[in-house]
Each structure stands twice: as structure tokens, then as C-alpha cells.
mmCIF file of C-alpha atoms in Angstrom:
data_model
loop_
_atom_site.group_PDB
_atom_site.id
_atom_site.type_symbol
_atom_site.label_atom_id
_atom_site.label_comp_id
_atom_site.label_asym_id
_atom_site.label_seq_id
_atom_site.Cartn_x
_atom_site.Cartn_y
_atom_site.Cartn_z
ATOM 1 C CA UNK A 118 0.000 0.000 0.000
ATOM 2 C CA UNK A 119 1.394 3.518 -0.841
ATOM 3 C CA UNK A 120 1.929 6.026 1.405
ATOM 4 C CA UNK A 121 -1.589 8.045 -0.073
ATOM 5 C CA UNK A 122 -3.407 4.663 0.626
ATOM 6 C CA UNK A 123 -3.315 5.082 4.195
ATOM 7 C CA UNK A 124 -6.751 6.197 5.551
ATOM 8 C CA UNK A 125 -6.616 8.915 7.808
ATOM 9 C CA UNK A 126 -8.603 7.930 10.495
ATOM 10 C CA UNK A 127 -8.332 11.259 12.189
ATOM 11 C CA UNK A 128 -9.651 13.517 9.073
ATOM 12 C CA UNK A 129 -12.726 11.180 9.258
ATOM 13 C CA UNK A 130 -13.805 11.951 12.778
ATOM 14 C CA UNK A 131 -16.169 14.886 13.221
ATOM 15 C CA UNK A 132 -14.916 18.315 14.704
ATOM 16 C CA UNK A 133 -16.237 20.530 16.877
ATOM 17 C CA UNK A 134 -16.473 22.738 14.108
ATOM 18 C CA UNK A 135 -18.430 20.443 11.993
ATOM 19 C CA UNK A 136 -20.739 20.000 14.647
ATOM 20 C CA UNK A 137 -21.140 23.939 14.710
ATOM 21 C CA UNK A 138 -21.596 24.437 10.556
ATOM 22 C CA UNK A 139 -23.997 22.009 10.742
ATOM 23 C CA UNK A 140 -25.899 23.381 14.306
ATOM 24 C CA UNK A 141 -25.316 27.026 12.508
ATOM 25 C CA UNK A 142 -23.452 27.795 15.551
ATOM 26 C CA UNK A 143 -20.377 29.209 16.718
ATOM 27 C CA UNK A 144 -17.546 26.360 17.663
ATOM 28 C CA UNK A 145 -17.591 28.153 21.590
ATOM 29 C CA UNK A 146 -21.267 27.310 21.811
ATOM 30 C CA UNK A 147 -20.834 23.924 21.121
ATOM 31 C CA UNK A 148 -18.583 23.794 23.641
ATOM 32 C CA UNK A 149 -21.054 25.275 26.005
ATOM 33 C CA UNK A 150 -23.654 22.821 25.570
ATOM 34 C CA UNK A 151 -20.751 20.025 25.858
ATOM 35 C CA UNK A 152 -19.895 21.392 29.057
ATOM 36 C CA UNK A 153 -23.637 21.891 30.050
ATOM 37 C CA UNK A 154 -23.230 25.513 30.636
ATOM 38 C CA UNK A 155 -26.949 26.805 31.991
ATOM 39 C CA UNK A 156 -26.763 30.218 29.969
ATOM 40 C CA UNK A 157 -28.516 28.947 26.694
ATOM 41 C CA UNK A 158 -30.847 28.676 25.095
ATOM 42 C CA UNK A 159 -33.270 25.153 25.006
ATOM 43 C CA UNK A 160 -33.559 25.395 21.426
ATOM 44 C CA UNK A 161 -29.699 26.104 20.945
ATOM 45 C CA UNK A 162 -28.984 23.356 22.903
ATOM 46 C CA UNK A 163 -31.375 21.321 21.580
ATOM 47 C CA UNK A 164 -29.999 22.344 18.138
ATOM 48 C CA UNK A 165 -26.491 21.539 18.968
ATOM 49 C CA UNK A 166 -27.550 17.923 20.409
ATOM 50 C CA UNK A 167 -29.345 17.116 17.539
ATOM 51 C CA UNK A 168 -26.216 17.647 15.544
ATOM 52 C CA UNK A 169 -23.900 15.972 17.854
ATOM 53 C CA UNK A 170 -25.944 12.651 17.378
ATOM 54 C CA UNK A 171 -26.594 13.477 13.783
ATOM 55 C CA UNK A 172 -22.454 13.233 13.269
ATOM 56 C CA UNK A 173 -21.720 10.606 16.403
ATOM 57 C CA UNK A 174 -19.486 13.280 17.673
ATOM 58 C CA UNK A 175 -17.476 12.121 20.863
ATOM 59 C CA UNK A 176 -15.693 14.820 22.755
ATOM 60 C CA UNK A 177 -12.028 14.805 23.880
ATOM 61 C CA UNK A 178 -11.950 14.335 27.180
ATOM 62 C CA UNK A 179 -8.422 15.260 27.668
ATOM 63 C CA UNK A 180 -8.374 18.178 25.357
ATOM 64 C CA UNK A 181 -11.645 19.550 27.311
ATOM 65 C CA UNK A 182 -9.554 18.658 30.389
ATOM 66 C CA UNK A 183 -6.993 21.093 29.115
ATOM 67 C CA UNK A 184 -9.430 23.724 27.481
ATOM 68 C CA UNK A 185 -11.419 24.294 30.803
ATOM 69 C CA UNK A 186 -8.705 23.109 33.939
ATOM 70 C CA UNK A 187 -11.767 20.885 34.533
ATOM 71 C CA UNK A 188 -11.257 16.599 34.146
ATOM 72 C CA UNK A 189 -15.090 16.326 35.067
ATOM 73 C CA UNK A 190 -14.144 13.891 36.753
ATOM 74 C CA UNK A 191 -15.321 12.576 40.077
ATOM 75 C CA UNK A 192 -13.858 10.112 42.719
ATOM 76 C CA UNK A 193 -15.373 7.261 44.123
ATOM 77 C CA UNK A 194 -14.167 5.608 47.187
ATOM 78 C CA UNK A 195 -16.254 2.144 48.392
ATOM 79 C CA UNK A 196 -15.718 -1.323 50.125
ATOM 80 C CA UNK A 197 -14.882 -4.336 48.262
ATOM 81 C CA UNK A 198 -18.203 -5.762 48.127
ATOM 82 C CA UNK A 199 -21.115 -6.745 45.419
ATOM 83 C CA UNK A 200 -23.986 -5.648 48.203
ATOM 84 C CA UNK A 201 -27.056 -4.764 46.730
ATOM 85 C CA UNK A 202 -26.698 -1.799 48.595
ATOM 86 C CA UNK A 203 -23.610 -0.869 47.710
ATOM 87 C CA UNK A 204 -23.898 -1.635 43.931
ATOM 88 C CA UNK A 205 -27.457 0.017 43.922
ATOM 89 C CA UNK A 206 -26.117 3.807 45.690
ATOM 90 C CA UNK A 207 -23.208 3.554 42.946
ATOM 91 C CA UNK A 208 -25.519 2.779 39.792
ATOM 92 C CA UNK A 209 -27.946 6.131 40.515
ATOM 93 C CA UNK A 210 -24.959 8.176 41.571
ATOM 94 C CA UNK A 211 -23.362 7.118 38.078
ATOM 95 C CA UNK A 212 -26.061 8.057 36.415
ATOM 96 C CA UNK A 213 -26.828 11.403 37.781
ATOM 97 C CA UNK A 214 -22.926 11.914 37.276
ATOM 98 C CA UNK A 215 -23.369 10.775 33.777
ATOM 99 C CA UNK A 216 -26.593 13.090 32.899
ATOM 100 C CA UNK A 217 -24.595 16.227 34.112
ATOM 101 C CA UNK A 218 -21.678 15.844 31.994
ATOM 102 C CA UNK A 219 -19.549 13.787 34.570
ATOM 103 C CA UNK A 220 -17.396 10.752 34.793
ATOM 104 C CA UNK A 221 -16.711 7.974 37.526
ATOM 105 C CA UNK A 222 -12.973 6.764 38.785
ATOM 106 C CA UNK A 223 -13.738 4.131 41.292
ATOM 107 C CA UNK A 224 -11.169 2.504 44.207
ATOM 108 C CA UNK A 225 -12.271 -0.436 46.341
ATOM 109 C CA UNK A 226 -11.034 -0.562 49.462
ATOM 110 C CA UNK A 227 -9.067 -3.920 50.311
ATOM 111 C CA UNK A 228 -9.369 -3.289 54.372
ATOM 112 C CA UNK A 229 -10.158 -0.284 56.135
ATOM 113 C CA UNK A 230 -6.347 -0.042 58.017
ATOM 114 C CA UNK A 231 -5.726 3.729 57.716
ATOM 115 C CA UNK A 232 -2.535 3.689 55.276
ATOM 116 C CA UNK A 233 -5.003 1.531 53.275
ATOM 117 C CA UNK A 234 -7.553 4.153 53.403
ATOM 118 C CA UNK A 235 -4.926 6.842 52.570
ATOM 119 C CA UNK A 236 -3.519 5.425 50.057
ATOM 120 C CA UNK A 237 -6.537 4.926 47.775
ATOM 121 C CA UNK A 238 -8.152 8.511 48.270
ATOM 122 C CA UNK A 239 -4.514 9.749 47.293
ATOM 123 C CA UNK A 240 -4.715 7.288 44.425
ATOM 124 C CA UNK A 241 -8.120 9.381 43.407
ATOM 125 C CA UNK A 242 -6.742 12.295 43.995
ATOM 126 C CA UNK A 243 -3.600 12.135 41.734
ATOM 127 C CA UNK A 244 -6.222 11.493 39.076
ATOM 128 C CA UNK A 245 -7.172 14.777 39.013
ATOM 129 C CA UNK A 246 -10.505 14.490 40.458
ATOM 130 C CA UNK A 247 -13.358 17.349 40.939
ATOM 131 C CA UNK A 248 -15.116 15.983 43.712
ATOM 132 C CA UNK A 249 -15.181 12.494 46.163
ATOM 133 C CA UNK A 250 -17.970 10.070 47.294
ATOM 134 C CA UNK A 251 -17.121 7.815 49.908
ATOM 135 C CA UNK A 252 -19.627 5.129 49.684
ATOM 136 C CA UNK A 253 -20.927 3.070 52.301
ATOM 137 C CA UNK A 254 -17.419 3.590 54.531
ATOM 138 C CA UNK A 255 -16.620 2.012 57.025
ATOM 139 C CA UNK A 256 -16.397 3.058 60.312
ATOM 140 C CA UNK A 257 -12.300 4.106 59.722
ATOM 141 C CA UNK A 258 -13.093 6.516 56.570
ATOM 142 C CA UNK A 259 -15.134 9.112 58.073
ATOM 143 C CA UNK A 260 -12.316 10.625 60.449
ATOM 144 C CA UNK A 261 -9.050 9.670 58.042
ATOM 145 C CA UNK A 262 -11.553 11.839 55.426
ATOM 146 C CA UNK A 263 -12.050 14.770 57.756
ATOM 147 C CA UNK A 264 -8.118 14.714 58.845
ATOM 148 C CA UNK A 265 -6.644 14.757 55.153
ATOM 149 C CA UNK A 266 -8.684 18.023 54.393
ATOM 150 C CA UNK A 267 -9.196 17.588 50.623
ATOM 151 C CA UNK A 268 -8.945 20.273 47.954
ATOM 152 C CA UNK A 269 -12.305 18.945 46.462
ATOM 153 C CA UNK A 270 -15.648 18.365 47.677
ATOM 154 C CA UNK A 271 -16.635 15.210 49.256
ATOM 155 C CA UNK A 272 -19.766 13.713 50.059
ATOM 156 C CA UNK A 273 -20.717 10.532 52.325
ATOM 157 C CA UNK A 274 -22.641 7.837 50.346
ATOM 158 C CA UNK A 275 -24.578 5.840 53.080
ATOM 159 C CA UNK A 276 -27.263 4.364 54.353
ATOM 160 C CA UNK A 277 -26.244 5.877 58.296
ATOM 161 C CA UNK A 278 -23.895 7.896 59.494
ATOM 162 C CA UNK A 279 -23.696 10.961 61.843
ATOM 163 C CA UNK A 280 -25.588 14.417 60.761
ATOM 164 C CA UNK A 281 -23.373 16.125 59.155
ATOM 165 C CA UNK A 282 -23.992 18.466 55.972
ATOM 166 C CA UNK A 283 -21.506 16.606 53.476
ATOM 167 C CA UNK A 284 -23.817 12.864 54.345
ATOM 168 C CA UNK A 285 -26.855 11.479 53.091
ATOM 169 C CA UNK A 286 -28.024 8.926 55.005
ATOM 170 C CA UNK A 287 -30.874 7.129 56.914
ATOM 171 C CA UNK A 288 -31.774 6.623 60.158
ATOM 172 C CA UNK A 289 -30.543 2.714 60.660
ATOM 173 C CA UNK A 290 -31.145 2.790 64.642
ATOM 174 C CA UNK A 291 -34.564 3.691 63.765
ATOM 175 C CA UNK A 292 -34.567 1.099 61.113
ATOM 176 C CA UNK A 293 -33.848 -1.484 63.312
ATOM 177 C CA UNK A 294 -35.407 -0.797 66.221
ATOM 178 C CA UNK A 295 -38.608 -1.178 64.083
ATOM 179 C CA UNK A 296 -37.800 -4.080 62.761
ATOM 180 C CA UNK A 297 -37.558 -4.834 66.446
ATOM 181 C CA UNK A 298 -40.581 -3.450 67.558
ATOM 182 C CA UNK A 299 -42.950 -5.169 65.090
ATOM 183 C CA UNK A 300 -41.512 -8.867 66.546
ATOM 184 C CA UNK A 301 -42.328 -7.319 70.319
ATOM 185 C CA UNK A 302 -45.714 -6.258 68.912
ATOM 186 C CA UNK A 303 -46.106 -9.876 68.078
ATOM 187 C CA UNK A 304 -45.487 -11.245 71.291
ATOM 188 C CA UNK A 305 -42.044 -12.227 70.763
ATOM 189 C CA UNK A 306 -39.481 -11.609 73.682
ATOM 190 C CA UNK A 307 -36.763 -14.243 73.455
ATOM 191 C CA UNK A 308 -35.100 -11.954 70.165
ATOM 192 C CA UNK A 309 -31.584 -12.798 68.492
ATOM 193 C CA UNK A 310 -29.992 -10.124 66.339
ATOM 194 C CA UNK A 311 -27.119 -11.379 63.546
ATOM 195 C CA UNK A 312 -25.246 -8.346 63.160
ATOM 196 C CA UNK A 313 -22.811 -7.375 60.149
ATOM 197 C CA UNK A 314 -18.771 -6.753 59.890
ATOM 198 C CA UNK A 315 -17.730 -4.725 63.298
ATOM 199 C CA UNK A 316 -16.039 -2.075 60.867
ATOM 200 C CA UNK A 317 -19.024 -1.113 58.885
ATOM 201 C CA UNK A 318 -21.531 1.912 60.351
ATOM 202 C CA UNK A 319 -24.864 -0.006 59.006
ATOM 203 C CA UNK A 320 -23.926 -3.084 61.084
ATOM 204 C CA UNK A 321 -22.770 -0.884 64.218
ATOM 205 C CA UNK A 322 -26.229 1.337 64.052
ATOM 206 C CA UNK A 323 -28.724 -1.476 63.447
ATOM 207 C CA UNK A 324 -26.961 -3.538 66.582
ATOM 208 C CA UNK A 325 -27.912 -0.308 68.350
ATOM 209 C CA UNK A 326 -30.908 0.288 67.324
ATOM 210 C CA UNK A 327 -31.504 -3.784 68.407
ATOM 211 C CA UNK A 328 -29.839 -3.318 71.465
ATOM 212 C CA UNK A 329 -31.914 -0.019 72.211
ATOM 213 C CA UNK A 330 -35.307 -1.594 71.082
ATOM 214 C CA UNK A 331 -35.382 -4.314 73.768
ATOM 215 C CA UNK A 332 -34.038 -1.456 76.427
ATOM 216 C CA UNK A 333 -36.580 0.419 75.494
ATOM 217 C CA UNK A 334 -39.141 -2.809 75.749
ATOM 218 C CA UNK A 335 -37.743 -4.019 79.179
ATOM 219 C CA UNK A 336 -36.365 -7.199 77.495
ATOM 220 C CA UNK A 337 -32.811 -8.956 78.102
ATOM 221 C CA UNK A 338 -30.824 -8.818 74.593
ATOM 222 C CA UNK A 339 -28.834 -11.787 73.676
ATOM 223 C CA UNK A 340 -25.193 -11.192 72.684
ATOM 224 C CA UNK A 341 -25.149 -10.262 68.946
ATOM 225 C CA UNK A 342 -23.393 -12.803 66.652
ATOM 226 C CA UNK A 343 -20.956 -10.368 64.421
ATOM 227 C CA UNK A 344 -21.232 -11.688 61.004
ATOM 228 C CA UNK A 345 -20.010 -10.529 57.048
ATOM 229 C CA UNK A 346 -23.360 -9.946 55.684
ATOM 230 C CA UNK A 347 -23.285 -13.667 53.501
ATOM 231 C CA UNK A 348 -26.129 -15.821 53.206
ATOM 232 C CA UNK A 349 -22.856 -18.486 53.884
ATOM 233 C CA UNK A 350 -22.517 -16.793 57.561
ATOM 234 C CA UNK A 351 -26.574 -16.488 58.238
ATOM 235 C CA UNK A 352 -26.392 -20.004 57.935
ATOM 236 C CA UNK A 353 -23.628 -21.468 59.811
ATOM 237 C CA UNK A 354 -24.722 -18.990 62.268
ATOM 238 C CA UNK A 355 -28.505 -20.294 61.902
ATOM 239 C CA UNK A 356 -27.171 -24.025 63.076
ATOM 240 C CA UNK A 357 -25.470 -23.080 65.814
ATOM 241 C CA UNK A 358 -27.914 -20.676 67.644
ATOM 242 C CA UNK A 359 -30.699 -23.388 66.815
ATOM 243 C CA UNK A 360 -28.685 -25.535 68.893
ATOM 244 C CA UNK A 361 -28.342 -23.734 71.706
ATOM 245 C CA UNK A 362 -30.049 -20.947 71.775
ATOM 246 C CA UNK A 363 -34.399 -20.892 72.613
ATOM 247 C CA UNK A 364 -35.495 -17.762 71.281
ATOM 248 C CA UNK A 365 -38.625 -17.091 69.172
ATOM 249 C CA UNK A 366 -37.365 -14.501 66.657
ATOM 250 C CA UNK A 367 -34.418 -13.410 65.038
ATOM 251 C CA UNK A 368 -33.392 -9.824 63.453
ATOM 252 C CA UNK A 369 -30.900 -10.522 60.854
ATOM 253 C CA UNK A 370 -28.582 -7.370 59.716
ATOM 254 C CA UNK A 371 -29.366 -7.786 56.226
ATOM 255 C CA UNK A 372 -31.648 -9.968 53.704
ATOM 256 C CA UNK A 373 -28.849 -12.595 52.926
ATOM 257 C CA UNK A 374 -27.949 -13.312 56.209
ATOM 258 C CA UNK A 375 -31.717 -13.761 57.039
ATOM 259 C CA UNK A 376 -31.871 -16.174 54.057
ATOM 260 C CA UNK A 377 -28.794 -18.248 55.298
ATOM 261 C CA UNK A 378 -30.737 -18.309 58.752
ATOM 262 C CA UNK A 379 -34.243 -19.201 57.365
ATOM 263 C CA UNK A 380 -32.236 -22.316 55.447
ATOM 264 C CA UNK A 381 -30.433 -23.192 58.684
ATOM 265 C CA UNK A 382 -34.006 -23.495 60.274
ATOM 266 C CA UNK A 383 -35.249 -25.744 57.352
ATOM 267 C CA UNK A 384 -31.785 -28.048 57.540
ATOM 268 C CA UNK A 385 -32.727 -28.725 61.081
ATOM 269 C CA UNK A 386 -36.617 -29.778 60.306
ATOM 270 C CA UNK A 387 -37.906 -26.847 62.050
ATOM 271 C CA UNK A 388 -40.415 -24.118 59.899
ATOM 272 C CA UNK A 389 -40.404 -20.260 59.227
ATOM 273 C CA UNK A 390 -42.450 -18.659 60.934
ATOM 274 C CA UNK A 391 -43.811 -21.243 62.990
ATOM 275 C CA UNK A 392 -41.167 -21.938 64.773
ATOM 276 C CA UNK A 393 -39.312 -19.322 64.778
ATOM 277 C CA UNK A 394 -40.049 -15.669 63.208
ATOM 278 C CA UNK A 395 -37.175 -13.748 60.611
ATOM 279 C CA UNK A 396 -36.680 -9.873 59.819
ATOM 280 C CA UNK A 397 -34.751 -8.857 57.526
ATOM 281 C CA UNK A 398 -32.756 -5.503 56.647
ATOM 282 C CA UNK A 399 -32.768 -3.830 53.242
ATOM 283 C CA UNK A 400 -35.642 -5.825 50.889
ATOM 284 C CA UNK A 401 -33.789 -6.457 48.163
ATOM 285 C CA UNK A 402 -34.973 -7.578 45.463
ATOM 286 C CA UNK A 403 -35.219 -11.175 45.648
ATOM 287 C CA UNK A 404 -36.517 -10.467 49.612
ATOM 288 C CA UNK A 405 -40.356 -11.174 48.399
ATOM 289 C CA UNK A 406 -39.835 -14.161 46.734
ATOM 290 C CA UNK A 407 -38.200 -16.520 49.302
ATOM 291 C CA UNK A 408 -40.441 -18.846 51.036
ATOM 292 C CA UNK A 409 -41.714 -17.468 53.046
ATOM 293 C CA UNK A 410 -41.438 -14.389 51.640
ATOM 294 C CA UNK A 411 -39.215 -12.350 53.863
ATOM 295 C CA UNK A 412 -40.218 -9.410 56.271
ATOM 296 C CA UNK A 413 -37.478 -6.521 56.232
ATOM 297 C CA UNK A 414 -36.731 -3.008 56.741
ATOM 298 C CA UNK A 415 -36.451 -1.069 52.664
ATOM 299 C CA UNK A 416 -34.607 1.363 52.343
ATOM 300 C CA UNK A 417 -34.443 3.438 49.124
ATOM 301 C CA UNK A 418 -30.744 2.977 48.267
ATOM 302 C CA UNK A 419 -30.762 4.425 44.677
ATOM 303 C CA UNK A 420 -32.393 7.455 46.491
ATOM 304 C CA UNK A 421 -29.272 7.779 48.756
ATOM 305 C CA UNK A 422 -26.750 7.555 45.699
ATOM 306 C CA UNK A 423 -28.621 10.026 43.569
ATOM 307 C CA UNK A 424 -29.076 12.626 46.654
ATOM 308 C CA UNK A 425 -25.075 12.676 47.237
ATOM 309 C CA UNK A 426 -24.009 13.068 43.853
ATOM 310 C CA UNK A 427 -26.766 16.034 43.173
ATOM 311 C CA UNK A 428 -25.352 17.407 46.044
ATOM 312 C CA UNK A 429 -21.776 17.322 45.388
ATOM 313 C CA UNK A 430 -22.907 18.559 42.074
ATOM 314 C CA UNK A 431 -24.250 21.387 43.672
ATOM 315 C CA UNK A 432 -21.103 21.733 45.715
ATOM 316 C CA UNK A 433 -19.141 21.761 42.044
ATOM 317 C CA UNK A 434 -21.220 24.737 40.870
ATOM 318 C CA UNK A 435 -23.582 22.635 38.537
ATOM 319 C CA UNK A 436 -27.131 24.135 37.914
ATOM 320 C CA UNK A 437 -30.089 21.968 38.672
ATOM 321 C CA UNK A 438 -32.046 24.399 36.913
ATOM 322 C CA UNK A 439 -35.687 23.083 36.271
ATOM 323 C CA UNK A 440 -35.180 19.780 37.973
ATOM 324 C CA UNK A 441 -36.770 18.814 41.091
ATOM 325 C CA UNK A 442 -34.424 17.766 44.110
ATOM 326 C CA UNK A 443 -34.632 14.196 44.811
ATOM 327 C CA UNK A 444 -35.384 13.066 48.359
ATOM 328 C CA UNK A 445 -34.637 9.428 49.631
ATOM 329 C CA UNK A 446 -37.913 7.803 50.612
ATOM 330 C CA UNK A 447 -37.537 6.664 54.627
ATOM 331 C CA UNK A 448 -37.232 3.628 55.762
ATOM 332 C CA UNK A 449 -40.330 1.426 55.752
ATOM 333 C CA UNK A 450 -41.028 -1.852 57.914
ATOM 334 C CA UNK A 451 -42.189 -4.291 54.883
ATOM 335 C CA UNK A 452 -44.587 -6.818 56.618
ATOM 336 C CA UNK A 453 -44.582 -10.417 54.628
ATOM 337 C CA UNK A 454 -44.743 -13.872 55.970
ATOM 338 C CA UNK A 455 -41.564 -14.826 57.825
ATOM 339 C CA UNK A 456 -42.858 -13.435 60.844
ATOM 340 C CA UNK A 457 -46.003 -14.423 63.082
ATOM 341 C CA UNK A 458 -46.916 -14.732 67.227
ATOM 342 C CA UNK A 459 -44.626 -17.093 68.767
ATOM 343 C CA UNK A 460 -46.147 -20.489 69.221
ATOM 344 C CA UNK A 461 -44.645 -21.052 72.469
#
């Protein structure tokens, strides 16, 4: 092949300025609506859009990097885990990223040891990123966050945490201690609780909330089991407190631990909820389709994940104009059939 033969991929690819002859704009507005800048015009916009996806345009990344001193680019710290929580807060916070013009760098924490910690939010950091999430940390991330003082905004992606105005969060003592509450209701006073990892704030506020429940109900706790949120733990943990232990009920920290508990009671030859009632924590998806379909606490995770990143958004200096702020719904005691009075 001669030299001439060789097709020059880069003439081929669309321009900005070929997006603007054919928009009948100027290359700088194109830019604009690229960059999602709030003083245009709709029908500009629109215009521009049209002829963007018209062409299959892709912009440069790195040269608006350069052009702007912007990477629109935003940091995302979380555990190494495939949680439906966890998975569920990232997935809406990626997508209201994505809608305003923004892009996702994620690091999974291997442990929560503080050089650990350190070393993966300076890891984001050298990437150039505008902002931080720090989703669903663990109890070590919150300080070692507040004590590196950032240059960029960060907001706390969980389901608890303290009040502070960079968090968005629910209540998970008040989760619990209704999930507590509707087994006392019942008639149930003999109540286990599985708890999750001792490191993570939604296992350390939902033992609390258990813990202040049957306070608060004049009832003696039993020791909580610590577990690792696994289906695996629920039930090994199931056969041993079966053996040993005569209560009536059981709060589980979170759906899959309740479903390794309910199939630890059905191993044994013993029945859900007749001989012994289940909560759960979370209602995930599969949560009303066990047998028997699983009581829990739901809690509107893709609501928590889209909250933060509007607000660090906000924090960033990107107009919401003519969209509504979302709100998290609260948490909500879901009442199915793993639960009933104690038969003895």
C-alpha cells in the first residue's frame, strides 16, 4: 500500500467545528452545551444535540480537560463488596454523574487499616478528580476523610452515618429498632440479632438500634453474633444458635444473612415462621420471593446515591435548573410472611 493509501482515520472523525456548521453555531457554543453551561438557550442546545448525534461526535476528554482546567471527573471511594446496597447507591450516583456531563474513577477498598484508606483517596486524587464520594465507609473513613482536608468536595454515600452536611443517610437505629418493635408487637421476647462486619456503620447502628429496642421494651438482649453480611454466615450462624439458643425470633442485619438463617431453620426440620419468626434488613430484590417471603426493613438505596451526587454537584457549581431535588424515601417496615406470634 502507498503512502496516499493510508486512511486517515483522524480527518474522518467529526470536529467541533463540523458539529457547529452544521448546528449554525459558533464552535464556543458547542462547547457550552458540551460542558452543560446553563446560559442557553433550550432550542440552541437542543440544536447543537441534535447535531452531535446526527455526526456521532465524541468529545475529547483530555483536550476539554486542558481547554477548561476541569477533568469532570469525580472520585469514588467504596468497600470491596457486590452488596445490593452498595452496587445500587453507585448505579444512581453514576447516572446522575453521567446526565450532568460527569465521569466515575472508582477505588475499592481492600481493608479499612488507615494507610489503606490513605492510600486509595490519594490514588483518586492524583487522578485529578473534581469531587469524592465515599460510599458506604466504614467506620475508619469518616475521620481519616475529615483529617486529610481535601482540595475537592466530598460527600458521604450511606445508608447511616452521623448528621453532618456533606452525608446522606438514613436513620438505621430507627430502622432497626422497628424491625424490632414489630416482633415485640407480636409477642415475641426471646429476640436474636445477627449483626454485620464490626467495621461497617450499618452493622454498628442497626446492633444499636436492636440493642436499644429491647431497652426500650424491658427485654434482656442476647449477645449479637458479628457476622459478614453472607447468606454463607446467616447459615452457619442459623445451626449453631438453633442448637443452643431458645429464642422465638431473630433480626438478621441484612436480607442474605436472614436467608442463610431461614435455610439453617429448614436443615434442622424446624419451619419459618412457625417456629421461629425472621426480619430482615434492606428488601432487596429477591426479599419477596423466598419462602416465606421475607419481612425486612427497605430502604431506598438508589435514592441515597442520587441525593449525594446532586449534592456534590451542587457543591461543584452545577445548575439543577428546572429539575426537582430528589429526596430518599424513609425507611419502611415491609410486613410479609416470615414473621407471626410465637407459638410457644
Amino acid at each position: 500500500m502507498s503512502e496516499t493509501d493510508i486512511p486517515d482515520a483522524a480527518a474522518k472523525a467529526p470536529s467541533i467545528r463540523d458539529v457547529a456548521r452544521l448546528a449554525g453555531v459558533s464552535y464556543q457554543t458547542v462547547s457550552r452545551v458540551i460542558n452543560n453551561s446553563p446560559q442557553l438557550r433550550p432550542e440552541t442546545a437542543a440544536r447543537v444535540r441534535e447535531a452531535i448525534a446526527e455526526l456521532k461526535f465524541v468529545p475529547n476528554q483530555a483536550a476539554r480537560a486542558l481547554a477548561t482546567s476541569r477533568t469532570r471527573l469525580i472520585g469514588v471511594l467504596g468497600p470491596r463488596t457486590t452488596t445490593h446496597g452498595v452496587s445500587s447507591m453507585v448505579q444512581a450516583a453514576e447516572s446522575a454523574a453521567r446526565r450532568a456531563g460527569y465521569r466515575l474513577t472508582f477505588t475499592n477498598l481492600g481493608t479499612s487499616a488507615p494507610d489503606d484508606v490513605r492510600a486509595s483517596i490519594d490514588h483518586l486524587v492524583a487522578q485529578s478528580i473534581e469531587g469524592l464520594i465515599a460510599v458506604a465507609p466504614q467506620t475508619r473513613v469518616v475521620p481519616i476523610l475529615d483529617e486529610m482536608k481535601l482540595p475537592v468536595p466530598v460527600r458521604i454515600v450511606s445508608s447511616t452515618g452521623p448528621a453532618t452536611p456533606t452525608a446522606t443517610f438514613n436513620d438505621q437505629v430507627a430502622g432497626a429498632r422497628a424491625a424490632v418493635r414489630h416482633l415485640v408487637d407480636l409477642g415475641h421476647s426471646r429476640i436474636l440479632h445477627i449483626a454485620g462486619p464490626r467495621d461497617w456503620l450499618e452493622a454498628d447502628h442497626r446492633m444499636r438500634g436492636y440493642l436499644a429496642e429491647m431497652d426500650a421494651q424491658d427485654l434482656s438482649p442476647r449477645p449479637p453474633i458479628l457476622g459478614d453480611w453472607s447468606a454463607q454466615f446467616g447459615f452457619e450462624a442459623g445451626l449453631e444458635l438453633l442448637r443452643t439458643e431458645d429464642a422465638t425470633a431473630v433480626f438478621a442485619g441484612n436480607d442474605h444473612m436472614a436467608l442463610g438463617f431461614m435455610h439453617a431453620v429448614r436443615a434442622i426440620g424446624r419451619s419459618v415462621p412457625e417456629d421461629i419468626s425472621v426480619v430482615g434488613f434492606d428488601d432487596v430484590p429477591e426479599a419477596a420471593h423466598l419462602w416465606p417471603p421475607l419481612t425486612t426493613i427497605r430502604q431506598d438505596f438508589a435514592g441515597i446515591g442520587q441525593r449525594a451526587m446532586w449534592d456534590l454537584l451542587t457543591d461543584l457549581g452545577v445548575s439543577h435548573e428546572g429539575q426537582s431535588m430528589p429526596e430518599p424515601d424513609h425507611l419502611r417496615l415491609i410486613v410479609r410472611s416470615s414473621t407471626a406470634p410465637p407459638n410457644r
